[in-house]
Amino acid sequence: MKLSTYLSLGLVALVLGVLIVFQFRVTRHIEQGIPAGRAQELALELRQLEKDKSKLEAEANDLSLKLEQVTRGQTEAEKALKDELAKARLLAGLVPVTGPGIEVTLDNPPQQAGGRGPVSLYAIRDEDLLRVINELRGAGAEALSINGQRIVAHTEIRWAAPFINVNLTRVVPPYHILAIGKPDNLKSALEIPGGLVEYLQDLGVQVKIQPYDRLTIPGYSRTTEFHYAKPVVKG
């Protein structure tokens, strides 16, 4: 009985001893799982990674700012180009315009009373229309038209008896010339003593000038092509 008791106690003590030793070794292994030198290396690598991350974030922010500036610059450049194109089309007479101005109506001499023919045999010619256009341009007209035909840099006004062609379009009297500009200046330029209106009336032409606070002139509608004229390349 005593022997079995001693054996049982010894077996229990042996098991406890083995468990204690095993626990001690596991604990020590955990404590020494990462060498001190390696831990320092990992800490240094972590700090370096954090620095690299901060640097990359700064570069990303910088690139985002530059991209935003480029995008904004492209938008502004596109708007500037559109504004320049609109200005060029306006100067070229390709778009309708509206503003204050005058209407000049020219008609051939009237018939005599009793149907005995016109008071004058004179008929309005292309040079008469050109004189009016040039006088109005000199007085500051910013846009001009004759019977709905916009006058631009390459507009032709030429006699094609018994008609007058404007922009290759036949126009007949009465001729309605619209001019946008300061009405008083435009009207005064034509009505000065000894001026163009007086000259035309002496020939028997009927002349009427009507100022307007607002009138509309159409844009040039024909297609313009340059087959021979080329821009000069500076070099």
mmCIF file of C-alpha atoms in Angstrom:
data_model
loop_
_atom_site.group_PDB
_atom_site.id
_atom_site.type_symbol
_atom_site.label_atom_id
_atom_site.label_comp_id
_atom_site.label_asym_id
_atom_site.label_seq_id
_atom_site.Cartn_x
_atom_site.Cartn_y
_atom_site.Cartn_z
ATOM 1 C CA MET A 1 0.000 0.000 0.000
ATOM 2 C CA LYS A 2 2.778 2.395 0.871
ATOM 3 C CA LEU A 3 4.670 1.381 -2.234
ATOM 4 C CA SER A 4 1.772 2.102 -4.523
ATOM 5 C CA THR A 5 1.243 5.406 -2.790
ATOM 6 C CA TYR A 6 4.919 6.326 -3.270
ATOM 7 C CA LEU A 7 4.741 5.271 -6.864
ATOM 8 C CA SER A 8 1.633 7.389 -7.437
ATOM 9 C CA LEU A 9 3.217 10.389 -5.747
ATOM 10 C CA GLY A 10 6.386 9.911 -7.762
ATOM 11 C CA LEU A 11 4.474 9.656 -10.996
ATOM 12 C CA VAL A 12 2.544 12.851 -10.179
ATOM 13 C CA ALA A 13 5.777 14.620 -9.292
ATOM 14 C CA LEU A 14 7.361 13.470 -12.542
ATOM 15 C CA VAL A 15 4.418 14.732 -14.592
ATOM 16 C CA LEU A 16 4.469 18.068 -12.790
ATOM 17 C CA GLY A 17 8.181 18.363 -13.352
ATOM 18 C CA VAL A 18 7.831 17.678 -17.043
ATOM 19 C CA LEU A 19 5.032 20.264 -17.337
ATOM 20 C CA ILE A 20 7.049 22.896 -15.507
ATOM 21 C CA VAL A 21 10.096 22.332 -17.692
ATOM 22 C CA PHE A 22 7.977 22.421 -20.853
ATOM 23 C CA GLN A 23 6.270 25.663 -19.815
ATOM 24 C CA PHE A 24 9.619 27.257 -18.983
ATOM 25 C CA ARG A 25 11.061 26.337 -22.369
ATOM 26 C CA VAL A 26 7.990 27.616 -24.271
ATOM 27 C CA THR A 27 8.042 30.912 -22.388
ATOM 28 C CA ARG A 28 11.728 31.352 -22.987
ATOM 29 C CA HIS A 29 11.300 30.507 -26.653
ATOM 30 C CA ILE A 30 8.584 33.153 -27.023
ATOM 31 C CA GLU A 31 10.691 35.750 -25.252
ATOM 32 C CA GLN A 32 13.683 34.926 -27.452
ATOM 33 C CA GLY A 33 11.685 34.307 -30.692
ATOM 34 C CA ILE A 34 12.892 37.589 -32.278
ATOM 35 C CA PRO A 35 16.543 38.379 -31.697
ATOM 36 C CA ALA A 36 17.298 41.885 -30.453
ATOM 37 C CA GLY A 37 19.351 42.753 -33.546
ATOM 38 C CA ARG A 38 16.589 41.641 -35.882
ATOM 39 C CA ALA A 39 14.040 43.662 -33.937
ATOM 40 C CA GLN A 40 16.159 46.785 -34.409
ATOM 41 C CA GLU A 41 16.447 46.080 -38.121
ATOM 42 C CA LEU A 42 12.687 45.695 -38.408
ATOM 43 C CA ALA A 43 12.163 48.933 -36.498
ATOM 44 C CA LEU A 44 14.539 50.752 -38.856
ATOM 45 C CA GLU A 45 12.793 49.286 -41.886
ATOM 46 C CA LEU A 46 9.436 50.354 -40.474
ATOM 47 C CA ARG A 47 10.665 53.928 -39.973
ATOM 48 C CA GLN A 48 12.101 53.949 -43.503
ATOM 49 C CA LEU A 49 8.816 52.679 -44.918
ATOM 50 C CA GLU A 50 6.968 55.403 -43.055
ATOM 51 C CA LYS A 51 9.358 57.997 -44.511
ATOM 52 C CA ASP A 52 8.898 56.551 -48.016
ATOM 53 C CA LYS A 53 5.149 56.578 -47.545
ATOM 54 C CA SER A 54 5.199 60.235 -46.488
ATOM 55 C CA LYS A 55 7.408 61.083 -49.463
ATOM 56 C CA LEU A 56 5.121 59.247 -51.897
ATOM 57 C CA GLU A 57 2.076 60.976 -50.406
ATOM 58 C CA ALA A 58 3.765 64.353 -50.879
ATOM 59 C CA GLU A 59 4.646 63.475 -54.492
ATOM 60 C CA ALA A 60 1.071 62.288 -55.109
ATOM 61 C CA ASN A 61 -0.311 65.556 -53.721
ATOM 62 C CA ASP A 62 2.129 67.518 -55.860
ATOM 63 C CA LEU A 63 1.151 65.577 -58.980
ATOM 64 C CA SER A 64 -2.536 66.062 -58.183
ATOM 65 C CA LEU A 65 -1.967 69.801 -57.855
ATOM 66 C CA LYS A 66 -0.056 69.922 -61.148
ATOM 67 C CA LEU A 67 -2.764 67.871 -62.859
ATOM 68 C CA GLU A 68 -5.395 70.257 -61.547
ATOM 69 C CA GLN A 69 -3.369 73.215 -62.808
ATOM 70 C CA VAL A 70 -2.915 71.599 -66.222
ATOM 71 C CA THR A 71 -6.631 70.804 -66.442
ATOM 72 C CA ARG A 72 -7.502 74.338 -65.421
ATOM 73 C CA GLY A 73 -4.957 75.661 -67.902
ATOM 74 C CA GLN A 74 -6.428 73.539 -70.692
ATOM 75 C CA THR A 75 -9.913 74.805 -69.865
ATOM 76 C CA GLU A 76 -8.706 78.402 -69.874
ATOM 77 C CA ALA A 77 -6.760 77.826 -73.113
ATOM 78 C CA GLU A 78 -9.806 76.251 -74.725
ATOM 79 C CA LYS A 79 -11.969 79.194 -73.647
ATOM 80 C CA ALA A 80 -9.361 81.654 -74.970
ATOM 81 C CA LEU A 81 -9.274 79.829 -78.312
ATOM 82 C CA LYS A 82 -13.074 79.831 -78.518
ATOM 83 C CA ASP A 83 -13.139 83.560 -77.719
ATOM 84 C CA GLU A 84 -10.531 84.253 -80.406
ATOM 85 C CA LEU A 85 -12.462 82.141 -82.914
ATOM 86 C CA ALA A 86 -15.690 83.977 -82.096
ATOM 87 C CA LYS A 87 -13.868 87.301 -82.475
ATOM 88 C CA ALA A 88 -12.366 86.218 -85.804
ATOM 89 C CA ARG A 89 -15.774 85.105 -87.096
ATOM 90 C CA LEU A 90 -17.245 88.420 -85.991
ATOM 91 C CA LEU A 91 -14.499 90.408 -87.741
ATOM 92 C CA ALA A 92 -14.863 88.261 -90.863
ATOM 93 C CA GLY A 93 -18.589 88.972 -90.994
ATOM 94 C CA LEU A 94 -19.584 85.314 -90.702
ATOM 95 C CA VAL A 95 -22.129 85.770 -87.902
ATOM 96 C CA PRO A 96 -25.282 87.905 -87.676
ATOM 97 C CA VAL A 97 -24.892 91.096 -85.655
ATOM 98 C CA THR A 98 -27.274 93.572 -84.113
ATOM 99 C CA GLY A 99 -26.964 97.123 -82.868
ATOM 100 C CA PRO A 100 -27.865 100.754 -83.555
ATOM 101 C CA GLY A 101 -27.417 102.123 -87.044
ATOM 102 C CA ILE A 102 -29.145 103.442 -90.137
ATOM 103 C CA GLU A 103 -30.904 102.182 -93.229
ATOM 104 C CA VAL A 104 -30.110 103.926 -96.506
ATOM 105 C CA THR A 105 -32.625 103.334 -99.287
ATOM 106 C CA LEU A 106 -31.619 104.152 -102.854
ATOM 107 C CA ASP A 107 -34.028 103.963 -105.768
ATOM 108 C CA ASN A 108 -33.915 104.983 -109.413
ATOM 109 C CA PRO A 109 -35.475 108.315 -110.418
ATOM 110 C CA PRO A 110 -39.264 108.392 -110.091
ATOM 111 C CA GLN A 111 -41.662 108.549 -113.010
ATOM 112 C CA GLN A 112 -42.948 111.900 -114.189
ATOM 113 C CA ALA A 113 -46.549 112.806 -113.590
ATOM 114 C CA GLY A 114 -48.841 111.464 -116.264
ATOM 115 C CA GLY A 115 -46.620 108.481 -117.022
ATOM 116 C CA ARG A 116 -44.318 110.463 -119.309
ATOM 117 C CA GLY A 117 -41.241 108.512 -118.191
ATOM 118 C CA PRO A 118 -38.691 109.047 -115.425
ATOM 119 C CA VAL A 119 -37.582 112.512 -114.431
ATOM 120 C CA SER A 120 -34.056 111.359 -115.208
ATOM 121 C CA LEU A 121 -32.624 108.616 -117.362
ATOM 122 C CA TYR A 122 -29.984 107.906 -114.774
ATOM 123 C CA ALA A 123 -29.931 104.407 -113.206
ATOM 124 C CA ILE A 124 -28.097 103.502 -110.041
ATOM 125 C CA ARG A 125 -24.846 101.723 -110.827
ATOM 126 C CA ASP A 126 -22.396 99.607 -108.889
ATOM 127 C CA GLU A 127 -20.059 102.532 -108.245
ATOM 128 C CA ASP A 128 -22.891 104.406 -106.523
ATOM 129 C CA LEU A 129 -23.347 101.545 -104.062
ATOM 130 C CA LEU A 130 -19.573 101.380 -103.568
ATOM 131 C CA ARG A 131 -19.464 105.098 -102.783
ATOM 132 C CA VAL A 132 -22.150 104.698 -100.119
ATOM 133 C CA ILE A 133 -20.412 101.655 -98.598
ATOM 134 C CA ASN A 134 -17.043 103.427 -98.486
ATOM 135 C CA GLU A 135 -18.570 106.574 -96.968
ATOM 136 C CA LEU A 136 -20.275 104.547 -94.242
ATOM 137 C CA ARG A 137 -17.082 102.590 -93.515
ATOM 138 C CA GLY A 138 -15.195 105.851 -93.183
ATOM 139 C CA ALA A 139 -17.819 107.069 -90.711
ATOM 140 C CA GLY A 140 -17.277 104.050 -88.446
ATOM 141 C CA ALA A 141 -19.775 101.458 -89.680
ATOM 142 C CA GLU A 142 -18.929 98.115 -88.079
ATOM 143 C CA ALA A 143 -21.182 95.954 -90.250
ATOM 144 C CA LEU A 144 -22.848 96.524 -93.623
ATOM 145 C CA SER A 145 -25.270 94.779 -95.954
ATOM 146 C CA ILE A 146 -27.035 95.446 -99.261
ATOM 147 C CA ASN A 147 -30.436 93.842 -99.752
ATOM 148 C CA GLY A 148 -29.596 91.160 -97.190
ATOM 149 C CA GLN A 149 -26.106 90.458 -98.553
ATOM 150 C CA ARG A 150 -23.395 90.950 -95.913
ATOM 151 C CA ILE A 151 -20.496 93.088 -97.075
ATOM 152 C CA VAL A 152 -17.162 91.453 -96.192
ATOM 153 C CA ALA A 153 -13.543 91.901 -97.280
ATOM 154 C CA HIS A 154 -13.902 89.903 -100.516
ATOM 155 C CA THR A 155 -17.449 90.997 -101.434
ATOM 156 C CA GLU A 156 -17.788 92.098 -105.045
ATOM 157 C CA ILE A 157 -20.209 94.836 -106.060
ATOM 158 C CA ARG A 158 -20.250 94.922 -109.843
ATOM 159 C CA TRP A 159 -22.438 95.936 -112.691
ATOM 160 C CA ALA A 160 -24.047 93.099 -114.653
ATOM 161 C CA ALA A 161 -26.483 95.095 -116.757
ATOM 162 C CA PRO A 162 -29.264 95.568 -116.118
ATOM 163 C CA PHE A 163 -28.556 94.253 -112.613
ATOM 164 C CA ILE A 164 -25.930 94.614 -109.910
ATOM 165 C CA ASN A 165 -24.294 91.541 -108.375
ATOM 166 C CA VAL A 166 -23.368 91.451 -104.685
ATOM 167 C CA ASN A 167 -21.706 88.271 -103.409
ATOM 168 C CA LEU A 168 -22.596 86.689 -106.772
ATOM 169 C CA THR A 169 -26.247 87.406 -105.983
ATOM 170 C CA ARG A 170 -28.403 89.591 -108.219
ATOM 171 C CA VAL A 171 -29.898 92.624 -106.441
ATOM 172 C CA VAL A 172 -32.341 95.133 -107.881
ATOM 173 C CA PRO A 173 -33.643 98.514 -106.759
ATOM 174 C CA PRO A 174 -34.692 99.759 -104.357
ATOM 175 C CA TYR A 175 -31.363 99.083 -102.660
ATOM 176 C CA HIS A 176 -31.563 98.812 -98.880
ATOM 177 C CA ILE A 177 -28.179 99.418 -97.276
ATOM 178 C CA LEU A 178 -27.957 98.627 -93.551
ATOM 179 C CA ALA A 179 -25.092 99.939 -91.452
ATOM 180 C CA ILE A 180 -24.416 99.313 -87.756
ATOM 181 C CA GLY A 181 -22.612 102.116 -85.973
ATOM 182 C CA LYS A 182 -23.354 105.432 -84.302
ATOM 183 C CA PRO A 183 -26.455 106.628 -86.196
ATOM 184 C CA ASP A 184 -25.680 110.350 -85.965
ATOM 185 C CA ASN A 185 -22.156 109.906 -87.349
ATOM 186 C CA LEU A 186 -23.292 107.653 -90.183
ATOM 187 C CA LYS A 187 -26.142 109.942 -91.204
ATOM 188 C CA SER A 188 -24.018 113.101 -90.987
ATOM 189 C CA ALA A 189 -21.285 111.589 -93.160
ATOM 190 C CA LEU A 190 -23.771 111.075 -95.992
ATOM 191 C CA GLU A 191 -25.655 114.364 -95.624
ATOM 192 C CA ILE A 192 -22.784 116.846 -95.415
ATOM 193 C CA PRO A 193 -23.233 119.768 -97.838
ATOM 194 C CA GLY A 194 -21.866 118.829 -101.222
ATOM 195 C CA GLY A 195 -21.592 115.229 -100.051
ATOM 196 C CA LEU A 196 -22.739 111.925 -101.459
ATOM 197 C CA VAL A 197 -26.483 112.284 -100.831
ATOM 198 C CA GLU A 198 -26.533 115.662 -102.541
ATOM 199 C CA TYR A 199 -24.560 114.225 -105.466
ATOM 200 C CA LEU A 200 -26.960 111.292 -105.929
ATOM 201 C CA GLN A 201 -30.050 113.503 -105.620
ATOM 202 C CA ASP A 202 -28.656 115.782 -108.310
ATOM 203 C CA LEU A 203 -28.602 112.712 -110.575
ATOM 204 C CA GLY A 204 -32.246 112.077 -109.794
ATOM 205 C CA VAL A 205 -31.671 109.157 -107.369
ATOM 206 C CA GLN A 206 -34.197 108.873 -104.555
ATOM 207 C CA VAL A 207 -32.371 108.745 -101.223
ATOM 208 C CA LYS A 208 -33.901 108.042 -97.839
ATOM 209 C CA ILE A 209 -31.979 107.670 -94.552
ATOM 210 C CA GLN A 210 -33.660 106.190 -91.486
ATOM 211 C CA PRO A 211 -31.869 105.855 -88.118
ATOM 212 C CA TYR A 212 -32.667 102.907 -85.813
ATOM 213 C CA ASP A 213 -31.919 102.145 -82.193
ATOM 214 C CA ARG A 214 -31.452 98.502 -83.175
ATOM 215 C CA LEU A 215 -31.268 96.642 -86.439
ATOM 216 C CA THR A 216 -29.919 93.235 -87.460
ATOM 217 C CA ILE A 217 -27.504 92.407 -90.249
ATOM 218 C CA PRO A 218 -27.117 88.776 -91.408
ATOM 219 C CA GLY A 219 -23.805 86.961 -91.565
ATOM 220 C CA TYR A 220 -21.981 86.090 -94.772
ATOM 221 C CA SER A 221 -23.442 82.785 -95.916
ATOM 222 C CA ARG A 222 -21.264 81.710 -98.831
ATOM 223 C CA THR A 223 -18.314 79.339 -98.514
ATOM 224 C CA THR A 224 -14.892 80.918 -98.895
ATOM 225 C CA GLU A 225 -12.042 78.850 -100.316
ATOM 226 C CA PHE A 226 -8.459 79.879 -100.979
ATOM 227 C CA HIS A 227 -6.893 77.950 -103.864
ATOM 228 C CA TYR A 228 -3.833 80.118 -104.448
ATOM 229 C CA ALA A 229 -3.302 82.399 -101.436
ATOM 230 C CA LYS A 230 -1.287 80.676 -98.704
ATOM 231 C CA PRO A 231 -0.151 82.032 -95.311
ATOM 232 C CA VAL A 232 3.444 83.216 -95.120
ATOM 233 C CA VAL A 233 5.573 80.950 -92.933
ATOM 234 C CA LYS A 234 8.157 82.883 -90.943
ATOM 235 C CA GLY A 235 11.458 81.123 -90.556
#
